[in-house]
Amino acid sequence: MKTLLIPVAAACLVAAATAHAQGGPMTYQPSPYVGADALFWELDPDGRADDRDSTGLRLRAGVAFNDYFALEGHLGTGGSDGGLDLDYLAGGYAKGMLPITPSFTLYGLLGATEVEFDGADSETDVSYGGGASYALMPNLSLDADYMRYLDESNYDFDAVSLGASYHF
């Protein structure tokens, strides 16, 4: 599964280069951003009622290439439920954005994530999700999203996150 991360990262870079090369001279300056979120995660074994959930912390960083496309990375950790601790999650994603108003944007994420729980080997899988962002000020936004980080044959690992982002 770890070999999945390299092709996804390469596809994101090709998409970014293609978006940059189209349309003649660039009229939009790439805009970096950072964010922090409360991460409300759930590990749900298929067909069993012993799901695990807890709260952790997720840090995000990315670069918006225009109003419609960004690349974003996530690092998360924390939370414990019945002896199951989330050691870390780390992933990279292509982010498609749809501005609804000047202050409100919907977005979708697609990429790959590596997740490790204590006492278990790390798992890597294709990840996807979606969310919304509301700009309080030109440089500060509130964000909420849902991510399916792992979709394995015998369990799913999902998270809902609420936080804020600072845009440089």
PDB file of C-alpha atoms in Angstrom, residues 2 13-14 19 26 28 52 69 71 85 89 97-98 100 104 108 114 126 143 159 161:
ATOM      1  CA  LYS A   2       2.908   2.370   0.611  1.00  0.00           C
ATOM      2  CA  LEU A  13       2.303  17.360  -9.211  1.00  0.00           C
ATOM      3  CA  VAL A  14       1.393  16.783 -12.875  1.00  0.00           C
ATOM      4  CA  ALA A  19      -2.966  24.027 -14.206  1.00  0.00           C
ATOM      5  CA  MET A  26      -0.358  33.616 -14.718  1.00  0.00           C
ATOM      6  CA  TYR A  28      -2.996  34.450  -9.813  1.00  0.00           C
ATOM      7  CA  ARG A  52     -13.711   3.064  18.357  1.00  0.00           C
ATOM      8  CA  PHE A  69      -7.211  24.086  -7.189  1.00  0.00           C
ATOM      9  CA  LEU A  71      -2.429  20.869  -2.961  1.00  0.00           C
ATOM     10  CA  ASP A  85      -4.426   5.131  20.254  1.00  0.00           C
ATOM     11  CA  LEU A  89      -1.953  10.062  10.121  1.00  0.00           C
ATOM     12  CA  MET A  97     -12.580  24.183  -4.715  1.00  0.00           C
ATOM     13  CA  LEU A  98     -15.868  25.762  -5.754  1.00  0.00           C
ATOM     14  CA  ILE A 100     -20.062  29.862  -3.831  1.00  0.00           C
ATOM     15  CA  PHE A 104     -17.942  30.704   1.279  1.00  0.00           C
ATOM     16  CA  GLY A 108     -13.314  18.116  -2.280  1.00  0.00           C
ATOM     17  CA  GLU A 114      -0.800   6.589   5.878  1.00  0.00           C
ATOM     18  CA  VAL A 126      -6.587   6.243  -1.204  1.00  0.00           C
ATOM     19  CA  ASP A 143     -13.169  25.146   8.032  1.00  0.00           C
ATOM     20  CA  ALA A 159     -12.860  11.728  10.626  1.00  0.00           C
ATOM     21  CA  SER A 161     -12.635  18.040  11.511  1.00  0.00           C
TER      22      SER A 161
END
